[in-house]
mmCIF file of C-alpha atoms and ligand atoms in Angstrom:
data_model
loop_
_atom_site.group_PDB
_atom_site.id
_atom_site.type_symbol
_atom_site.label_atom_id
_atom_site.label_comp_id
_atom_site.label_asym_id
_atom_site.label_seq_id
_atom_site.Cartn_x
_atom_site.Cartn_y
_atom_site.Cartn_z
ATOM 1 C CA MET A 1 4.900 -24.449 10.575
ATOM 2 C CA LYS A 2 3.864 -20.802 10.746
ATOM 3 C CA LYS A 3 2.338 -19.757 14.084
ATOM 4 C CA GLY A 4 2.835 -15.993 14.060
ATOM 5 C CA LYS A 5 1.523 -13.469 11.548
ATOM 6 C CA PHE A 6 3.441 -11.673 8.849
ATOM 7 C CA ILE A 7 2.432 -8.060 8.171
ATOM 8 C CA THR A 8 4.069 -5.795 5.627
ATOM 9 C CA ILE A 9 3.804 -2.056 5.099
ATOM 10 C CA ASP A 10 4.507 -0.493 1.742
ATOM 11 C CA GLY A 11 4.037 2.595 -0.403
ATOM 12 C CA ILE A 12 5.973 5.282 -2.223
ATOM 13 C CA GLU A 13 8.371 7.647 -0.489
ATOM 14 C CA GLY A 14 6.806 10.021 1.968
ATOM 15 C CA ALA A 15 3.702 7.852 2.281
ATOM 16 C CA GLY A 16 4.356 7.690 6.033
ATOM 17 C CA LYS A 17 5.532 4.104 6.583
ATOM 18 C CA SER A 18 8.253 4.983 9.089
ATOM 19 C CA THR A 19 5.878 7.407 10.827
ATOM 20 C CA GLN A 20 3.224 4.698 11.397
ATOM 21 C CA ILE A 21 5.510 1.784 12.241
ATOM 22 C CA ASP A 22 5.993 2.685 15.924
ATOM 23 C CA PHE A 23 2.237 2.991 16.339
ATOM 24 C CA ILE A 24 1.681 -0.446 14.767
ATOM 25 C CA CYS A 25 4.348 -2.070 16.985
ATOM 26 C CA ASP A 26 2.820 -0.476 20.106
ATOM 27 C CA TYR A 27 -0.700 -1.490 19.055
ATOM 28 C CA LEU A 28 0.334 -5.130 18.581
ATOM 29 C CA SER A 29 2.492 -5.248 21.715
ATOM 30 C CA ASN A 30 -0.469 -3.965 23.731
ATOM 31 C CA LYS A 31 -2.429 -6.925 22.413
ATOM 32 C CA GLY A 32 0.220 -9.226 23.874
ATOM 33 C CA VAL A 33 1.901 -10.002 20.569
ATOM 34 C CA ASN A 34 5.685 -10.264 20.354
ATOM 35 C CA VAL A 35 6.341 -8.241 17.220
ATOM 36 C CA ILE A 36 9.669 -8.085 15.394
ATOM 37 C CA LEU A 37 10.271 -5.073 13.181
ATOM 38 C CA THR A 38 12.346 -5.583 10.062
ATOM 39 C CA ARG A 39 12.815 -4.034 6.634
ATOM 40 C CA GLU A 40 13.603 -4.666 2.985
ATOM 41 C CA PRO A 41 15.951 -4.524 1.368
ATOM 42 C CA GLY A 42 17.835 -5.556 4.506
ATOM 43 C CA GLY A 43 16.736 -7.125 7.752
ATOM 44 C CA THR A 44 19.753 -9.438 8.075
ATOM 45 C CA GLU A 45 23.495 -8.783 8.264
ATOM 46 C CA LEU A 46 23.959 -9.845 4.649
ATOM 47 C CA GLY A 47 20.724 -8.163 3.540
ATOM 48 C CA GLU A 48 21.875 -4.841 5.003
ATOM 49 C CA LYS A 49 25.119 -5.117 2.994
ATOM 50 C CA ILE A 50 23.070 -5.767 -0.153
ATOM 51 C CA ARG A 51 20.896 -2.755 0.769
ATOM 52 C CA GLU A 52 23.968 -0.540 0.895
ATOM 53 C CA LEU A 53 25.000 -1.634 -2.592
ATOM 54 C CA LEU A 54 21.466 -1.178 -3.911
ATOM 55 C CA LEU A 55 20.778 2.252 -2.467
ATOM 56 C CA SER A 56 24.167 3.932 -2.427
ATOM 57 C CA SER A 57 24.323 6.842 -4.843
ATOM 58 C CA GLU A 58 28.000 5.823 -5.253
ATOM 59 C CA THR A 59 26.721 2.762 -7.153
ATOM 60 C CA LYS A 60 26.690 4.610 -10.452
ATOM 61 C CA SER A 61 25.119 2.084 -12.743
ATOM 62 C CA MET A 62 23.203 -1.114 -12.234
ATOM 63 C CA HIS A 63 21.284 -3.190 -14.772
ATOM 64 C CA SER A 64 17.595 -3.364 -13.806
ATOM 65 C CA ASP A 65 17.736 -7.179 -13.771
ATOM 66 C CA THR A 66 20.687 -7.003 -11.372
ATOM 67 C CA GLU A 67 18.668 -4.698 -9.133
ATOM 68 C CA LEU A 68 15.730 -7.107 -9.178
ATOM 69 C CA MET A 69 17.889 -10.153 -8.422
ATOM 70 C CA MET A 70 19.654 -8.355 -5.583
ATOM 71 C CA MET A 71 16.285 -7.455 -4.045
ATOM 72 C CA PHE A 72 15.338 -11.138 -4.180
ATOM 73 C CA ALA A 73 18.768 -12.312 -2.956
ATOM 74 C CA ALA A 74 18.372 -10.112 0.132
ATOM 75 C CA ARG A 75 14.768 -11.356 0.479
ATOM 76 C CA ASN A 76 15.810 -15.014 0.292
ATOM 77 C CA GLU A 77 18.244 -14.462 3.158
ATOM 78 C CA HIS A 78 15.619 -12.499 5.080
ATOM 79 C CA ILE A 79 12.970 -15.195 4.772
ATOM 80 C CA HIS A 80 15.182 -18.132 5.661
ATOM 81 C CA SER A 81 17.255 -16.642 8.449
ATOM 82 C CA LYS A 82 14.790 -14.289 10.082
ATOM 83 C CA ILE A 83 11.154 -14.273 8.987
ATOM 84 C CA MET A 84 10.350 -18.018 8.867
ATOM 85 C CA PRO A 85 12.126 -18.899 12.150
ATOM 86 C CA ALA A 86 10.356 -16.051 13.979
ATOM 87 C CA LEU A 87 6.925 -16.986 12.599
ATOM 88 C CA ALA A 88 7.549 -20.636 13.480
ATOM 89 C CA GLN A 89 8.066 -19.763 17.134
ATOM 90 C CA GLY A 90 4.901 -17.664 17.241
ATOM 91 C CA ASP A 91 6.359 -14.154 16.904
ATOM 92 C CA TRP A 92 4.780 -11.663 14.543
ATOM 93 C CA ILE A 93 6.841 -9.907 11.895
ATOM 94 C CA LEU A 94 6.253 -6.371 10.677
ATOM 95 C CA SER A 95 8.315 -5.668 7.570
ATOM 96 C CA ASP A 96 8.865 -2.180 6.172
ATOM 97 C CA ARG A 97 8.445 -3.190 2.493
ATOM 98 C CA PHE A 98 8.394 -6.663 0.921
ATOM 99 C CA THR A 99 7.755 -8.305 -2.473
ATOM 100 C CA ASP A 100 5.033 -5.846 -3.528
ATOM 101 C CA ALA A 101 7.839 -3.252 -3.684
ATOM 102 C CA SER A 102 9.627 -5.354 -6.326
ATOM 103 C CA TYR A 103 6.470 -5.413 -8.445
ATOM 104 C CA ALA A 104 6.010 -1.667 -7.945
ATOM 105 C CA TYR A 105 9.602 -0.388 -8.321
ATOM 106 C CA GLN A 106 11.244 -2.941 -10.607
ATOM 107 C CA GLY A 107 8.014 -3.846 -12.447
ATOM 108 C CA GLY A 108 6.187 -0.501 -12.566
ATOM 109 C CA GLY A 109 9.123 1.880 -12.175
ATOM 110 C CA ARG A 110 11.798 0.090 -14.214
ATOM 111 C CA GLY A 111 9.344 -1.586 -16.589
ATOM 112 C CA LEU A 112 10.635 -5.131 -16.020
ATOM 113 C CA ASP A 113 8.459 -7.998 -17.206
ATOM 114 C CA ILE A 114 6.056 -8.960 -14.429
ATOM 115 C CA LYS A 115 6.346 -12.638 -15.442
ATOM 116 C CA ARG A 116 10.042 -12.607 -14.541
ATOM 117 C CA ILE A 117 9.315 -11.068 -11.159
ATOM 118 C CA ALA A 118 6.656 -13.718 -10.608
ATOM 119 C CA GLN A 119 9.194 -16.441 -11.495
ATOM 120 C CA LEU A 120 11.625 -15.142 -8.897
ATOM 121 C CA GLU A 121 8.824 -14.816 -6.385
ATOM 122 C CA ARG A 122 7.855 -18.469 -6.930
ATOM 123 C CA TRP A 123 11.468 -19.572 -6.612
ATOM 124 C CA VAL A 124 12.214 -17.639 -3.432
ATOM 125 C CA LEU A 125 8.826 -17.599 -1.705
ATOM 126 C CA GLN A 126 6.992 -20.600 -3.125
ATOM 127 C CA ASP A 127 3.495 -20.074 -1.754
ATOM 128 C CA PHE A 128 4.589 -17.936 1.202
ATOM 129 C CA SER A 129 3.065 -14.466 1.376
ATOM 130 C CA PRO A 130 2.193 -11.836 3.993
ATOM 131 C CA ASP A 131 -1.002 -12.300 5.995
ATOM 132 C CA MET A 132 -1.717 -8.623 5.522
ATOM 133 C CA THR A 133 -0.152 -5.708 3.663
ATOM 134 C CA LEU A 134 -0.851 -2.103 4.628
ATOM 135 C CA LEU A 135 -0.409 -0.030 1.488
ATOM 136 C CA LEU A 136 -0.119 3.654 2.335
ATOM 137 C CA ASP A 137 -1.102 5.709 -0.674
ATOM 138 C CA VAL A 138 -0.325 9.359 -1.415
ATOM 139 C CA PRO A 139 -0.058 11.327 -4.646
ATOM 140 C CA VAL A 140 3.595 11.395 -5.722
ATOM 141 C CA GLU A 141 3.912 15.197 -5.478
ATOM 142 C CA LEU A 142 2.709 15.117 -1.869
ATOM 143 C CA GLY A 143 5.006 12.240 -0.897
ATOM 144 C CA MET A 144 7.980 14.005 -2.484
ATOM 145 C CA SER A 145 7.185 17.287 -0.767
ATOM 146 C CA ARG A 146 7.170 15.519 2.602
ATOM 147 C CA VAL A 147 10.690 14.128 2.106
ATOM 148 C CA GLU A 148 12.144 17.137 0.283
ATOM 149 C CA SER A 149 14.022 18.562 3.260
ATOM 150 C CA ARG A 150 15.838 15.275 3.901
ATOM 151 C CA GLY A 151 19.041 16.137 2.038
ATOM 152 C CA LYS A 152 21.046 13.579 0.099
ATOM 153 C CA LYS A 153 18.922 11.205 -1.997
ATOM 154 C CA ASP A 154 19.683 7.506 -2.418
ATOM 155 C CA ARG A 155 20.144 5.884 -5.844
ATOM 156 C CA ILE A 156 16.465 5.068 -6.332
ATOM 157 C CA GLU A 157 15.198 8.355 -4.886
ATOM 158 C CA LEU A 158 17.106 10.106 -7.680
ATOM 159 C CA GLU A 159 14.528 8.848 -10.224
ATOM 160 C CA ASP A 160 12.038 11.311 -11.757
ATOM 161 C CA MET A 161 8.318 11.910 -11.126
ATOM 162 C CA ASP A 162 7.247 9.654 -14.017
ATOM 163 C CA PHE A 163 9.108 6.769 -12.413
ATOM 164 C CA PHE A 164 7.335 7.294 -9.071
ATOM 165 C CA ASN A 165 3.961 7.731 -10.758
ATOM 166 C CA ARG A 166 4.460 4.331 -12.407
ATOM 167 C CA VAL A 167 5.484 2.873 -9.027
ATOM 168 C CA ARG A 168 2.328 4.249 -7.408
ATOM 169 C CA GLU A 169 0.124 2.897 -10.192
ATOM 170 C CA ALA A 170 1.718 -0.540 -9.890
ATOM 171 C CA TYR A 171 1.032 -0.565 -6.141
ATOM 172 C CA ILE A 172 -2.602 0.381 -6.728
ATOM 173 C CA ASP A 173 -2.906 -2.365 -9.365
ATOM 174 C CA ARG A 174 -1.527 -4.885 -6.866
ATOM 175 C CA SER A 175 -4.115 -3.826 -4.281
ATOM 176 C CA LYS A 176 -6.857 -4.459 -6.856
ATOM 177 C CA GLN A 177 -5.360 -7.830 -7.736
ATOM 178 C CA PHE A 178 -5.102 -8.937 -4.079
ATOM 179 C CA PRO A 179 -7.902 -7.080 -2.279
ATOM 180 C CA ASP A 180 -8.087 -9.547 0.617
ATOM 181 C CA ARG A 181 -4.429 -9.174 1.503
ATOM 182 C CA ILE A 182 -3.497 -5.635 0.455
ATOM 183 C CA LYS A 183 -5.375 -2.916 2.322
ATOM 184 C CA LEU A 184 -5.175 0.407 0.512
ATOM 185 C CA ILE A 185 -4.960 3.273 2.995
ATOM 186 C CA ASP A 186 -5.357 6.946 2.130
ATOM 187 C CA SER A 187 -2.277 8.538 3.685
ATOM 188 C CA SER A 188 -2.681 11.963 2.106
ATOM 189 C CA GLN A 189 -4.264 13.591 5.141
ATOM 190 C CA THR A 190 -3.063 13.910 8.736
ATOM 191 C CA VAL A 191 -0.885 11.349 10.540
ATOM 192 C CA GLU A 192 -3.844 10.789 12.874
ATOM 193 C CA HIS A 193 -6.203 10.113 9.954
ATOM 194 C CA THR A 194 -3.848 7.425 8.601
ATOM 195 C CA LYS A 195 -3.415 5.961 12.078
ATOM 196 C CA GLN A 196 -7.186 5.581 12.568
ATOM 197 C CA GLN A 197 -7.522 3.663 9.291
ATOM 198 C CA ILE A 198 -4.616 1.374 10.246
ATOM 199 C CA LYS A 199 -6.144 0.753 13.666
ATOM 200 C CA ALA A 200 -9.476 -0.271 12.123
ATOM 201 C CA ILE A 201 -7.717 -2.679 9.753
ATOM 202 C CA LEU A 202 -5.471 -4.225 12.418
ATOM 203 C CA GLY A 203 -8.612 -4.845 14.431
ATOM 204 C CA LEU A 204 -9.575 -7.388 11.752
ATOM 205 C CA LEU A 205 -6.555 -9.596 12.508
HETATM 206 N N1 Z5A B 301 12.886 -1.084 -3.101
HETATM 207 C C1 Z5A B 301 12.775 -1.598 -4.369
HETATM 208 O O1 Z5A B 301 13.036 -0.888 -5.357
HETATM 209 N N2 Z5A B 301 12.397 -2.895 -4.546
HETATM 210 C C2 Z5A B 301 12.125 -3.727 -3.501
HETATM 211 O O2 Z5A B 301 11.805 -4.901 -3.715
HETATM 212 C C3 Z5A B 301 12.250 -3.179 -2.188
HETATM 213 C C4 Z5A B 301 12.625 -1.868 -2.023
HETATM 214 C C5 Z5A B 301 11.960 -4.055 -1.007
HETATM 215 C C6 Z5A B 301 14.052 1.488 0.256
HETATM 216 O O3 Z5A B 301 13.763 2.653 0.848
HETATM 217 C C7 Z5A B 301 14.125 1.677 -1.226
HETATM 218 O O4 Z5A B 301 14.203 0.397 -1.827
HETATM 219 C C8 Z5A B 301 12.885 2.324 -1.765
HETATM 220 C C9 Z5A B 301 12.205 1.250 -2.602
HETATM 221 C C10 Z5A B 301 13.303 0.313 -2.919
HETATM 222 N N3 Z5A B 301 13.300 3.338 -2.647
HETATM 223 N N4 Z5A B 301 12.973 4.383 -2.930
HETATM 224 N N5 Z5A B 301 12.937 5.388 -3.396
HETATM 225 P P1 Z5A B 301 13.077 2.738 2.268
HETATM 226 O O5 Z5A B 301 11.833 1.942 2.340
HETATM 227 O O6 Z5A B 301 14.086 2.460 3.284
HETATM 228 O O7 Z5A B 301 12.801 4.253 2.372
HETATM 229 P P2 Z5A B 301 11.791 5.112 1.614
HETATM 230 O O8 Z5A B 301 10.889 4.472 0.677
HETATM 231 O O9 Z5A B 301 12.668 6.120 1.019
HETATM 232 O O10 Z5A B 301 10.856 5.514 2.787
HETATM 233 P P3 Z5A B 301 10.547 6.956 3.189
HETATM 234 O O11 Z5A B 301 10.909 7.928 2.140
HETATM 235 O O12 Z5A B 301 11.153 7.185 4.522
HETATM 236 O O13 Z5A B 301 8.999 6.963 3.247
HETATM 237 P P4 Z5A B 301 8.062 6.724 4.453
HETATM 238 O O14 Z5A B 301 8.734 5.883 5.488
HETATM 239 O O15 Z5A B 301 6.820 6.213 3.880
HETATM 240 O O16 Z5A B 301 7.852 8.181 5.006
HETATM 241 P P5 Z5A B 301 8.045 8.752 6.519
HETATM 242 O O17 Z5A B 301 9.544 8.798 6.862
HETATM 243 O O18 Z5A B 301 7.135 8.102 7.465
HETATM 244 O O19 Z5A B 301 7.497 10.214 6.287
HETATM 245 C C11 Z5A B 301 8.215 11.144 5.526
HETATM 246 C C12 Z5A B 301 7.966 12.576 6.087
HETATM 247 O O20 Z5A B 301 6.585 12.862 5.977
HETATM 248 C C13 Z5A B 301 8.307 12.718 7.568
HETATM 249 O O21 Z5A B 301 8.830 13.990 7.782
HETATM 250 C C14 Z5A B 301 6.945 12.594 8.268
HETATM 251 O O22 Z5A B 301 6.904 13.318 9.457
HETATM 252 C C15 Z5A B 301 6.020 13.184 7.225
HETATM 253 N N6 Z5A B 301 4.678 12.595 7.239
HETATM 254 C C16 Z5A B 301 4.365 11.282 7.311
HETATM 255 N N7 Z5A B 301 3.017 11.115 7.283
HETATM 256 C C17 Z5A B 301 2.488 12.353 7.168
HETATM 257 C C18 Z5A B 301 1.154 12.855 7.084
HETATM 258 N N8 Z5A B 301 0.088 12.036 7.101
HETATM 259 N N9 Z5A B 301 0.999 14.172 6.953
HETATM 260 C C19 Z5A B 301 2.067 15.008 6.923
HETATM 261 N N10 Z5A B 301 3.343 14.617 7.013
HETATM 262 C C20 Z5A B 301 3.558 13.309 7.129
#
């Protein structure tokens, strides 16, 4: 039985997820909510090990299907050992990325068949889905320019602009497909501008 709420935040690199997460946690805590911050891939001991394999630039080659299944393997662990138990006891979960990222990166970016992603989603999640998803949107060039100075790129960050443009398009398509759940937020302006939009949306919860 789910008593808490499950919120996810997603978007391409440099969209500002990490920048806004502290604000969201503070906003919810101030409302008296016990909020647990987590992330994907990862969020559990095993999930973090899978994350390392997935993102390490030392992992030279990986079949796209393997990548997809590893995302869902980490997610399965995450849901059963962390997300569901927390929601059942009334805590709220804020996850930095979730299943929409699989549709965007493995579906849009890698070009995998959406039907196969949907099959995995049904298997792992059944009818479970976030109560709300904050989708931070920026043009790819802007997102990339924000993260440029970061140094070493991970395995997925090494992809080219076309890849990230497809990822962005897939995210936008998802927001059109699920307008009640996925709130598209313009994150191309100031941090404060993004924050104000998030605040207005969280006020709806
Ligand atoms: N992945 C996948 O393929 N499939 C899946 O199913 C899942 C994930 C779940 C995880 O990376 C990778 O896994 C990700 C997708 C893939 N791969 N890629 N590429 P992650 O989520 O851990 O990290 P990330 O995507 O690389 O996040 P990021 O690059 O850190 O983006 P961000 O958190 O949205 O950005 P930020 O750190 O908040 O901001 C970046 C910089 O911009 C920083 O200096 C800020 O100060 C600045 N910033 C932020 N907002 C603004 C505004 N509004 N104006 C100016 N500057 C700003």
